[in-house]
Coordinates of C-alpha atoms and ligand atoms in Angstrom, one line a residue:
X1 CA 10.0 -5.8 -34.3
X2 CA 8.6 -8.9 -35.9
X3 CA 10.8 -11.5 -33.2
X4 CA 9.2 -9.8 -30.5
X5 CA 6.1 -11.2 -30.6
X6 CA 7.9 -14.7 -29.4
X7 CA 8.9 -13.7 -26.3
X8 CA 7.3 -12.5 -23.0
X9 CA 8.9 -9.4 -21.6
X10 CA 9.7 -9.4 -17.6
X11 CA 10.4 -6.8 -15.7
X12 CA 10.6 -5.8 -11.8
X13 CA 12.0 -2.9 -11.0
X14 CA 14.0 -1.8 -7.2
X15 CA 13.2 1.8 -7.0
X16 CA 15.4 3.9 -4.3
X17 CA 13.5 7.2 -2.8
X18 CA 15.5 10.0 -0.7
X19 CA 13.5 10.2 2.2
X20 CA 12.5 14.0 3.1
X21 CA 14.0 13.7 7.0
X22 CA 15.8 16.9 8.6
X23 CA 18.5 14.7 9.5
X24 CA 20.5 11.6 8.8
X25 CA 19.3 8.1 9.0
X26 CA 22.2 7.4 11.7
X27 CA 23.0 10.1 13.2
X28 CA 21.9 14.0 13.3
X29 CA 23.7 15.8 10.7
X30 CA 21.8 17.3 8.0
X31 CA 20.0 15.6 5.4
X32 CA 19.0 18.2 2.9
X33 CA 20.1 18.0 -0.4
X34 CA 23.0 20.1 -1.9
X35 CA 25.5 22.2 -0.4
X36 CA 28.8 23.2 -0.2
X37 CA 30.6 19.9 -0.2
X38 CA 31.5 18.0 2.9
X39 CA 29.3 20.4 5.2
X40 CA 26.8 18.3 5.9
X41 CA 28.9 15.7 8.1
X42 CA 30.5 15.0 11.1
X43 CA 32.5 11.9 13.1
X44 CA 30.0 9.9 12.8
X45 CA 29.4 10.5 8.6
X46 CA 32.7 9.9 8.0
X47 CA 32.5 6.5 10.1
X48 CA 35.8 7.3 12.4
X49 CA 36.7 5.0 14.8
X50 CA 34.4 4.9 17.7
X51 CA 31.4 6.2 16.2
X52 CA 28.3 4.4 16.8
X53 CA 24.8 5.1 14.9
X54 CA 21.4 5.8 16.6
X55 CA 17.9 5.2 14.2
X56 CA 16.0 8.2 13.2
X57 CA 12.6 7.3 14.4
X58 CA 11.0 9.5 11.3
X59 CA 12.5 7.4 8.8
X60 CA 10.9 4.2 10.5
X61 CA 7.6 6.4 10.7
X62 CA 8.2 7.3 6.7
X63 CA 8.8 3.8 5.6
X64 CA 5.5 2.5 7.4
X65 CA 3.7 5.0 6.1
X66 CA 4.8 3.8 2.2
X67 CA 4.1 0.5 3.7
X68 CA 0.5 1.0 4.8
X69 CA 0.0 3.0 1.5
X70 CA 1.4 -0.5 -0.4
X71 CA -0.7 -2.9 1.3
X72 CA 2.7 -4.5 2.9
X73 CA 2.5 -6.3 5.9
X74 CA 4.5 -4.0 8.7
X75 CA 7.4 -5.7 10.1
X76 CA 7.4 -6.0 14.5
X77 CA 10.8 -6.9 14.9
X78 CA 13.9 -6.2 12.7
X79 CA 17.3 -5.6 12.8
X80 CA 19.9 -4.3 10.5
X81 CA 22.2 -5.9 8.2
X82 CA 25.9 -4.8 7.1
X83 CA 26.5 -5.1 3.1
X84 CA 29.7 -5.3 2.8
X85 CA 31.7 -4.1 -0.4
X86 CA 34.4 -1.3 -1.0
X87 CA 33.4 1.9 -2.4
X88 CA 35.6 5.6 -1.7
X89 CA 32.3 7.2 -1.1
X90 CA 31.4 4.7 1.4
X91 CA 33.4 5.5 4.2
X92 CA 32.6 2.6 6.7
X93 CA 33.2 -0.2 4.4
X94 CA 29.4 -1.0 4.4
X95 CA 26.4 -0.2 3.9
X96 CA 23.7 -0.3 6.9
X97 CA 20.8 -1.8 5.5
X98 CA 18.3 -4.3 5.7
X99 CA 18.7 -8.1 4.4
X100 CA 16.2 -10.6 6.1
X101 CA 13.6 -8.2 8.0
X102 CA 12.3 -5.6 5.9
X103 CA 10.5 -3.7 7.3
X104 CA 7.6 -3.7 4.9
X105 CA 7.0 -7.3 3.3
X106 CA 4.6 -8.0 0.2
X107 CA 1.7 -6.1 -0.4
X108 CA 1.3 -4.1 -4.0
X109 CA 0.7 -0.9 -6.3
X110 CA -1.8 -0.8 -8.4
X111 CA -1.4 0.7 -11.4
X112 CA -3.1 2.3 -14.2
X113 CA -2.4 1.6 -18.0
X114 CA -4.4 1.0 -21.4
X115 CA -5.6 -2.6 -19.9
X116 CA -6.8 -1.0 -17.1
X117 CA -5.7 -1.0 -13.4
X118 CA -3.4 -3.6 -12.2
X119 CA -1.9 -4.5 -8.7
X120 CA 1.8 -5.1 -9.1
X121 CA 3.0 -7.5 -6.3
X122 CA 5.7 -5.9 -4.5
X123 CA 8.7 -8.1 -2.8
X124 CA 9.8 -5.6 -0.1
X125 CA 10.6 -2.1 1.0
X126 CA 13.2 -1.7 3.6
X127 CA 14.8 1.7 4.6
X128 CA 19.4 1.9 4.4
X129 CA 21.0 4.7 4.3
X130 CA 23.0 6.4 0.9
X131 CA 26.5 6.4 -0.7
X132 CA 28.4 9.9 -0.7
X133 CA 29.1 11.2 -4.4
X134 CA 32.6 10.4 -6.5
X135 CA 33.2 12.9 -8.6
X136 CA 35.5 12.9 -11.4
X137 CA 36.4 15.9 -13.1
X138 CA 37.7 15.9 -16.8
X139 CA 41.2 15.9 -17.5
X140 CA 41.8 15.2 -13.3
X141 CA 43.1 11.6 -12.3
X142 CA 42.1 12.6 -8.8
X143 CA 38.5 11.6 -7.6
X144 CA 36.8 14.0 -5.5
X145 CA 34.5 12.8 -2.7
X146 CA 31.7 14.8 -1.3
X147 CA 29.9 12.9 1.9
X148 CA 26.7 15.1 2.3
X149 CA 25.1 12.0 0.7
X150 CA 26.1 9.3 2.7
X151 CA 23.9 8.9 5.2
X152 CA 21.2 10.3 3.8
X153 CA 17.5 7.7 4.5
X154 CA 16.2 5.8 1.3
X155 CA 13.8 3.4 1.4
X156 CA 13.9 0.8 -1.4
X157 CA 11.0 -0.7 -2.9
X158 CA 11.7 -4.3 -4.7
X159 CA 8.9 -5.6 -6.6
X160 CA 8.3 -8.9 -7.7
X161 CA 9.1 -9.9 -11.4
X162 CA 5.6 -8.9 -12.6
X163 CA 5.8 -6.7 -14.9
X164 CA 5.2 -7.1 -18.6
X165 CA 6.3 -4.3 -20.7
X166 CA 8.1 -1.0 -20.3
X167 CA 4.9 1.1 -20.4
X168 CA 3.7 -1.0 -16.8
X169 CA 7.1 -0.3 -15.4
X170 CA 6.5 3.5 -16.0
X171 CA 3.2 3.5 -14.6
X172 CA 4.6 2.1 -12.1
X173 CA 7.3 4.0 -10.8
X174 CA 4.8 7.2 -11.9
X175 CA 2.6 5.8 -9.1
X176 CA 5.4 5.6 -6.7
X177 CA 6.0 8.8 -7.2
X178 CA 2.8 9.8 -6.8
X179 CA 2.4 7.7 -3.4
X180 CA 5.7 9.1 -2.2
X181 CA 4.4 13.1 -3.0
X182 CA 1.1 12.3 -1.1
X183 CA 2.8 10.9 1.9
X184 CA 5.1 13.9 1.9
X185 CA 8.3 10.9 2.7
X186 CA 10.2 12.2 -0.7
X187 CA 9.9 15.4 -3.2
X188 CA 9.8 12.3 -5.8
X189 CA 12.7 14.6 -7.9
X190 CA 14.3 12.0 -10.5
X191 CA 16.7 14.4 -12.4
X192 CA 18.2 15.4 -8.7
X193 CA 18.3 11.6 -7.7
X194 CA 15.9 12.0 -5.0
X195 CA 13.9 9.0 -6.7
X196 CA 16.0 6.4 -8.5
X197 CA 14.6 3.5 -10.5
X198 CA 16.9 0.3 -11.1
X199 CA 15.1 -1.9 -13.9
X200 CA 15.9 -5.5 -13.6
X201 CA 15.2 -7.2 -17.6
X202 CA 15.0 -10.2 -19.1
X203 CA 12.6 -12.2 -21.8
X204 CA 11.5 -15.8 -22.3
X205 CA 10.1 -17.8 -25.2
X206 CA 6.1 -17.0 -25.0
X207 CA 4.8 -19.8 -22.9
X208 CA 8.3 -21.4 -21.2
X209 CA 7.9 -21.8 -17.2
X210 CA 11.3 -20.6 -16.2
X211 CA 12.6 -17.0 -16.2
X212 CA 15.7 -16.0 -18.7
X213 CA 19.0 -14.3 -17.4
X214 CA 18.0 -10.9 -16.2
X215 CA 19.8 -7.8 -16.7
X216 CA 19.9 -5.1 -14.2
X217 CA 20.0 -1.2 -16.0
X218 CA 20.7 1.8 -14.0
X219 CA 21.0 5.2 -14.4
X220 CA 18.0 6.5 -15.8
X221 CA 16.8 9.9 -14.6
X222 CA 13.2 10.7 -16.0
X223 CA 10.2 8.7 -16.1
X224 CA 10.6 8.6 -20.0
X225 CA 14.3 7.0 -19.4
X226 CA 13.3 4.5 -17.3
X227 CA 10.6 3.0 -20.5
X228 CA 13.5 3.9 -23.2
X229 CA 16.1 2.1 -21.7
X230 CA 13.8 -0.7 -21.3
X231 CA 12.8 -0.9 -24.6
X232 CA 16.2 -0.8 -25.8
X233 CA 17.7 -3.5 -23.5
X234 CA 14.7 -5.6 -24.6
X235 CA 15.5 -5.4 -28.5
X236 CA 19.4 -6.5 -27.2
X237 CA 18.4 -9.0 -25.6
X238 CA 15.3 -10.1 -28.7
X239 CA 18.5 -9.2 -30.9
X240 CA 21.3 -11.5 -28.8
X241 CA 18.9 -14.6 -28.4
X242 CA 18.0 -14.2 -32.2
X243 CA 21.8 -14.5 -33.4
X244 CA 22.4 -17.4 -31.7
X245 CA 24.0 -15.7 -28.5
X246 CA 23.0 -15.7 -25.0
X247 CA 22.2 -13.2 -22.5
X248 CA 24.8 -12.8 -19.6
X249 CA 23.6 -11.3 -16.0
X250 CA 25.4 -8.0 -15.5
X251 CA 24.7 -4.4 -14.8
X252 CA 24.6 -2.0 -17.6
X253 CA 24.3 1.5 -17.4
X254 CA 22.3 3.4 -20.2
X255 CA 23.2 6.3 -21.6
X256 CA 20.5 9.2 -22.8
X257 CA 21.9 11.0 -25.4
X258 CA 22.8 8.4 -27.5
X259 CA 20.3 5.8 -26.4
X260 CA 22.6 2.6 -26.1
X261 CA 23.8 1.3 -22.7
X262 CA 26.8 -0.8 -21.7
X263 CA 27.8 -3.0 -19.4
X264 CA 29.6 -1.8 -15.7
X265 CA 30.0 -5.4 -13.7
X266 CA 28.7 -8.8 -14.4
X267 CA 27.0 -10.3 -11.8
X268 CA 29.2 -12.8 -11.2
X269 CA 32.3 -11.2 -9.9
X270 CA 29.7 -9.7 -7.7
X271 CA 27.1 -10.4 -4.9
X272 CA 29.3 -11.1 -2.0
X273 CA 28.3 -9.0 0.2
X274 CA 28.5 -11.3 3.5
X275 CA 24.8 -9.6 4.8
X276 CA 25.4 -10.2 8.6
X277 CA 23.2 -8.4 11.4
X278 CA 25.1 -5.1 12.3
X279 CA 25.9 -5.2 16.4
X280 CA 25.6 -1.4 16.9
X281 CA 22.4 -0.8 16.4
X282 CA 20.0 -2.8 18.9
X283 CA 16.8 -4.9 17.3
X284 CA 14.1 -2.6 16.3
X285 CA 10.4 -3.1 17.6
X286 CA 7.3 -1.6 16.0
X287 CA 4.3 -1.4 18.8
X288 CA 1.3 -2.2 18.0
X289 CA 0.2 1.5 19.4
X290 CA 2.9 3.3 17.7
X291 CA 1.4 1.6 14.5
X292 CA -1.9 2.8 15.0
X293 CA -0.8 6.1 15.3
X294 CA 1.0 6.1 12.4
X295 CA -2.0 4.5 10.2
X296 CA -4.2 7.6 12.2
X297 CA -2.2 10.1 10.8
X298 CA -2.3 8.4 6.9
X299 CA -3.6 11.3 4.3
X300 CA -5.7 10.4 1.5
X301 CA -4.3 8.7 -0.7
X302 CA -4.4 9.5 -4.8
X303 CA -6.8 6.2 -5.8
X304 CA -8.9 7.2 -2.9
X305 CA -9.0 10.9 -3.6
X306 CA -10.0 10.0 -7.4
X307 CA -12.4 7.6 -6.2
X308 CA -13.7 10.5 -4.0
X309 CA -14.1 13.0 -7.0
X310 CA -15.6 10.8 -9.0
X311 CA -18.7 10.3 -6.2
X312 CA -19.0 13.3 -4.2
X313 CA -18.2 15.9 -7.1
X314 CA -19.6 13.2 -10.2
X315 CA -16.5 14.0 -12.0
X316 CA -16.0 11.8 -15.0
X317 CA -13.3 9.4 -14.0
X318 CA -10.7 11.1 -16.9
X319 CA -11.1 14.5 -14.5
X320 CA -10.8 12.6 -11.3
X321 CA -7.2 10.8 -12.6
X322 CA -6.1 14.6 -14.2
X323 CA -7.0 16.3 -10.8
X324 CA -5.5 13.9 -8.4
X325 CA -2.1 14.1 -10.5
X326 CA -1.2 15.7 -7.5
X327 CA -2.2 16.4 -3.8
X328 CA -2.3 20.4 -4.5
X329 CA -4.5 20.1 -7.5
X330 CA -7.1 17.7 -5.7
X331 CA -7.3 20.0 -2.5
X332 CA -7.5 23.0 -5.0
X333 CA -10.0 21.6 -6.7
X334 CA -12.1 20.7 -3.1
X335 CA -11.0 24.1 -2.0
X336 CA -12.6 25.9 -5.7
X337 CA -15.9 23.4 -4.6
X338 CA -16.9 24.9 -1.4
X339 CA -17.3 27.8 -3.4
X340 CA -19.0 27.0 -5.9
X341 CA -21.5 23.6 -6.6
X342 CA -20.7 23.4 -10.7
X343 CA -17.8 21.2 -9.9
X344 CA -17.8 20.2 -13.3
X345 CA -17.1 23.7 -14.1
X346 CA -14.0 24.3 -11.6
X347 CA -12.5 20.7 -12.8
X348 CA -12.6 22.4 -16.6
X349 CA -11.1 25.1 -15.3
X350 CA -8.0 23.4 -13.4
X351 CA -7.7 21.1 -16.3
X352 CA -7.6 23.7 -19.0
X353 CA -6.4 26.9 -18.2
X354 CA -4.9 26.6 -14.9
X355 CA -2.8 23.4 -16.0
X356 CA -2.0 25.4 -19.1
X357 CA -0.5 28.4 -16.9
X358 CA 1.5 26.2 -14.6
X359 CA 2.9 24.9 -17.6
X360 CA 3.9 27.4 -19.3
X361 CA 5.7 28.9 -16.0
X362 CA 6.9 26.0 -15.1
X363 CA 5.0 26.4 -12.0
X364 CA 3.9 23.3 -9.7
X365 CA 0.4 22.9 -8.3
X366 CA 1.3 24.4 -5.1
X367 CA 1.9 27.9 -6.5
X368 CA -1.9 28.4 -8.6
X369 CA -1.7 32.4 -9.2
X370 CA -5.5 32.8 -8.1
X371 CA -7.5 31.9 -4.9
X372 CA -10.4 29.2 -4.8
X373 CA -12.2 31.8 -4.5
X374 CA -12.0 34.3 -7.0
X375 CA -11.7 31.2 -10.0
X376 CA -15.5 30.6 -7.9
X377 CA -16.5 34.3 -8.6
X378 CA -15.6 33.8 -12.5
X379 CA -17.6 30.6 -12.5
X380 CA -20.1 32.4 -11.0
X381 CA -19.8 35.5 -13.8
X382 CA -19.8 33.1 -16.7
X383 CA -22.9 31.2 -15.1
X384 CA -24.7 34.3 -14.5
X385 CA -24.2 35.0 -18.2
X386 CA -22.0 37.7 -17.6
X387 CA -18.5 36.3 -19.3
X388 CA -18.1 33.8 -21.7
X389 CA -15.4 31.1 -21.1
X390 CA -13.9 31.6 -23.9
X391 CA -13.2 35.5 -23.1
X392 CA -12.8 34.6 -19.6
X393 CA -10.0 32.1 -19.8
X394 CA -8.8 34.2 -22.4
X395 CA -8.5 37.7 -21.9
X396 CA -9.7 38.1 -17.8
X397 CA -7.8 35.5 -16.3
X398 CA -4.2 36.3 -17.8
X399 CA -5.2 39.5 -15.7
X400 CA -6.6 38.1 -12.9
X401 CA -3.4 36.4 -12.5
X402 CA -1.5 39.8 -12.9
X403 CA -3.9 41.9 -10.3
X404 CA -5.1 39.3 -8.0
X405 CA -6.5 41.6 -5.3
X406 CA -8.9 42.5 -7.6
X407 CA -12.6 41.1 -7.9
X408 CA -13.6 39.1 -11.6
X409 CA -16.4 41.2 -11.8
X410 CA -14.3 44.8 -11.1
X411 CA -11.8 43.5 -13.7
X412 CA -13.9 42.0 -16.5
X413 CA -15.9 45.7 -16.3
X414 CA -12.5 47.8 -16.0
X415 CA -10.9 45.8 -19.4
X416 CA -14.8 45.8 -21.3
X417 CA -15.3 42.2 -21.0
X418 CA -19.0 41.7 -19.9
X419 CA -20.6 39.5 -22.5
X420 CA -23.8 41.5 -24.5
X421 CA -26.9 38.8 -23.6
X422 CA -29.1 41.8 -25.2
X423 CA -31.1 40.5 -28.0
X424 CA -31.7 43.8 -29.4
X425 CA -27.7 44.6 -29.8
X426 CA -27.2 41.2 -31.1
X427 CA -29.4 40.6 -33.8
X428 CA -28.2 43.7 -35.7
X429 CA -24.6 42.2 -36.3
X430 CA -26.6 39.0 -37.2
X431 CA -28.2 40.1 -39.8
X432 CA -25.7 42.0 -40.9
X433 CA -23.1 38.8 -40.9
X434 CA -26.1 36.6 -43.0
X435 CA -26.2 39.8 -45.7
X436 CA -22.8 39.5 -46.2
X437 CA -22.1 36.0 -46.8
X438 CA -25.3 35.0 -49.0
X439 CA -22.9 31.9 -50.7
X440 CA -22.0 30.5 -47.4
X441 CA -25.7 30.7 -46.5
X442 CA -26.8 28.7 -49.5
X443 CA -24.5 26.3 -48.4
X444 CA -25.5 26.1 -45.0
X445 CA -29.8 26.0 -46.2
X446 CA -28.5 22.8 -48.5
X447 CA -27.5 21.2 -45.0
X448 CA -23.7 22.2 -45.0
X449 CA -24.6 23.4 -41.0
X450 CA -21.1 22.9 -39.6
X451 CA -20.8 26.3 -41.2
X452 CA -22.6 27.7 -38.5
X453 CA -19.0 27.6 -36.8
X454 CA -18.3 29.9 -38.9
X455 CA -21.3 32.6 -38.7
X456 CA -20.5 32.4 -34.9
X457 CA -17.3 33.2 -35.3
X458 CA -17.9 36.3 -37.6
X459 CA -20.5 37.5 -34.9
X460 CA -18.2 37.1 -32.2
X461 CA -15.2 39.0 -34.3
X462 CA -17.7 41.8 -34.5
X463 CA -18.8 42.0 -31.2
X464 CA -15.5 41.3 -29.8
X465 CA -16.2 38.5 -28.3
X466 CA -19.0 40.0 -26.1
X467 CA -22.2 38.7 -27.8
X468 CA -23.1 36.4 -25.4
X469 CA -22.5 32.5 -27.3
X470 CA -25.8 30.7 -26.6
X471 CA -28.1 33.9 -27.5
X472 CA -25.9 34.2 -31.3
X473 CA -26.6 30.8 -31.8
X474 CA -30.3 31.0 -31.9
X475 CA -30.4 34.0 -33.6
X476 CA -28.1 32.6 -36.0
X477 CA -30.1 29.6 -36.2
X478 CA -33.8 31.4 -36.0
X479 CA -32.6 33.8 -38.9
X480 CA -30.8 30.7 -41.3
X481 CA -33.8 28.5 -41.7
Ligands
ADP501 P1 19.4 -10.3 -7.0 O1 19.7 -11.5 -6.2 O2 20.2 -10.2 -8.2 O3 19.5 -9.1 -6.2 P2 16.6 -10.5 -6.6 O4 15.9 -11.8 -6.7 O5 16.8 -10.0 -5.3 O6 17.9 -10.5 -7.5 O7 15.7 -9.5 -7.4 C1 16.1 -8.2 -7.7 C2 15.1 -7.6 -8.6 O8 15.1 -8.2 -9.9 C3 13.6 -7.7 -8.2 O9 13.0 -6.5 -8.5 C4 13.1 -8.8 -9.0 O10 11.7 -8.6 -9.2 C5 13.9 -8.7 -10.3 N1 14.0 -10.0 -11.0 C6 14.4 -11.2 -10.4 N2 14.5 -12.1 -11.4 C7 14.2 -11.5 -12.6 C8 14.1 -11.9 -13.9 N3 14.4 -13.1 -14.3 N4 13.8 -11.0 -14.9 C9 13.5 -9.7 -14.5 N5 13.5 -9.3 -13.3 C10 13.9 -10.1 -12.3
MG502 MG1 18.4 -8.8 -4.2

């Protein structure tokens, strides 16, 4: 899009995440996600006359944890604010959350994209608790309500209008997800709703000093969504300002399968919410030991872990960012390492095969079919030239993974896999390979030697992939020139 080049793109994004707490944020019934509908409540849930709500202390402990992990300055003191608006699945006629003290003010995420790594300012992160669920079934006029949700601990996470395309806003939230995973506060789910991103739009002329009207989208379920909808709300917006039109502040809600969005509410009729300081629940005070507790107990974190591989295991910094994609597959990786010291090795390994697997059965990091160990032992075997990687990640470990009380070495002898490193056995089949392809071999003497591919390949059909790799190729070579 030609007009797009005029305008500067902004972007900040209030992303809501479920916070992983047995119970609710107000009271003790249960938090977990699912189940039968309306079992997960009580008096108190359902806001009945009377009821009064008591803090869960984890969800304080959750939110200061993201805040420590964003750089945000911890609030001491808060209380918490009634919002105010009507809603069926919002049984008390507000929400409890928090207005003027955050608890976590400023600090920022730094992200990673093709310009390199960025800190995004951030505005806030407070903690409130959730909306129940209105469901409407087709052909029903009814609306059903189900109030396991409401209740349930989110911490929101406002940034600053900093952003300046749709790819930064998905690295972005991918990092919060990331951050969220590590600290163990939310299973960082988007298609269940446990991590929901709002994505506040709007463009300017290139160069102008005041913000346009910005447009809040919701809605969007995946990573991938969030940078679609984006883009598509920015080409309405290039598209309205282009014809003459202006933008208008509303909500719009995108929609997937056909990639357009529309608008719900526009701000205007809106934004009442009459925010005052909710009297049942007493001022909130963070000590100063509590705190240091808190920042005692803080796990690595990923930017640290990468930084980590990258000078204790002298990873190249595109392993370090594959490995520390998640916790598991970092402390896998450390755990493969005490095993074994060709790090470099085990990092090809997780990144290539293993990743492969877990992909292919749709497996998380967590649930690696073989022990540090034993993936160690086949390191071992293919250093020791007993296994090639190629038969190894092949043909041994789709059987390792089958058999895993066995030992690499046991197995690989069992299915015939230990590689041939015997020159005598080799340089028969060499020969014999050269003998029958005499016009690929005038090709390769007149300097065609990417053909040696090939000979290698015809060795290795023969031999069933047992001659041992670097030995063929210096026969190959010895014998060619
Ligand atoms: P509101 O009063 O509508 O809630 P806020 O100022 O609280 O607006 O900001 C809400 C979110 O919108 C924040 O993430 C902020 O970064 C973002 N935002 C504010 N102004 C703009 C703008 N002009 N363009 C894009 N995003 C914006
Ligand atoms: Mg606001």
């Amino acid at each position: 899009m030609k007009a797009l080049d005029k305008y500067t793109i902004v972007i900040g994004l209030e992303v809501h995440a479920q916070l992983l707490t047995k119970s609710k944020i107000y009271n003790s019934d249960s938090a977990e996600y699912g189940g039968a509908p309306n079992t997960h409540l009580s008096a108190i849930t359902l806001a009945h006359p009377g009821t009064l709500p008591k803090l869960n202390k984890k969800v304080v402990e959750y939110a200061i944890k993201m805040g420590i992990a964003c750089h945000s300055e911890i609030s001491r003191w808060q209380i918490f604010d009634r919002k105010n608006y009507f809603y069926p699945d919002l049984p008390k006629g507000y929400q409890l959350t928090q207005d003027r003290t955050p608890i976590c003010k400023g600090g920022y995420v730094t992200i990673t994209t093709q310009v390199g790594d960025q800190q995004i300012p951030l505005n806030r992160i407070h903690i409130e608790e959730d909306a129940g669920k209105s469901i409407h079934l087709e052909n029903e006029t009814d609306t059903l309500l189900d109030f396991n949700r409401s209740g349930v601990p989110l911490i929101e996470i406002v940034t600053e209008p900093a952003l300046r395309s749709s790819e930064e806003a998905a690295a972005l939230v991918t990092e919060i997800r990331k951050l969220v995973r590590y600290l163990e506060i939310c299973d960082g789910n988007m298609e269940e709703g446990s991590l929901r991103c709002d994505a506040n739009v709007s463009i300017m002329l290139k160069g102008a000093t005041e913000y346009g009207k910005k447009v809040e989208i919701k809605n969007m379920n995946s990573i991938r969504n969030v940078q679609r909808a984006i883009d598509h709300e920015v080409e309405r917006q290039v598209n309205l300002i282009e014809n003459g039109e202006q933008v208008i502040s509303e909500t719009r809600t995108y929609d997937v399968t056909t990639g357009y969005s529309y608008g719900m509410r526009t701000k205007e009729e809106l934004n009442d919410y009459r925010y005052f300081p909710d009297p049942d629940l007493s001022p909130l005070i963070v000590s100063e030991a509590w705190l240091d507790e808190i920042k005692m107990s803080m796990p690595a974190l990923p930017r640290e872990l990468k930084q980590k591989l990258i000078t204790t295991y002298k990873l190249p910094e595109y392993d370090a960012q594959v490995l520390t994609d998640s916790k598991e597959m970092a402390f896998y990786f450390e755990e493969v390492c005490r095993h074994t010291a060709n790090f470099k090795a085990a990092s090809n390994w997780i990144m290539g095969p293993i990743k492969s697997y877990l992909n292919e059965t749709n497996q998380q990091a967590n649930q690696i079919p073989i022990s540090p160990n034993v993936l160690a032992q086949v390191i071992a075997l293919i250093e020791a030239g007993k296994l090639n990687f190629a038969v190894a990640s092949q043909k041994l470990f789709p059987e390792l993974v089958k058999y895993p009380e066995q030992t690499p070495l046991q197995l690989a002898q069992q299915l015939n896999l230990i590689q041939d490193s015997n020159e005598a056995s080799i340089l028969p089949v060499v020969e014999q390979v050269i003998n029958d392809f005499p016009q690929k071999v005038a090709e390769y003497k007149k300097g065609k030697t990417a053909i040696l591919t090939m000979f290698m390949g015809e060795v290795m059909k023969r031999t069933k992939g047992k001659a041992d790799p670097k030995l063929t190729n210096e026969l190959l070579v010895k014998k060619l020139s």
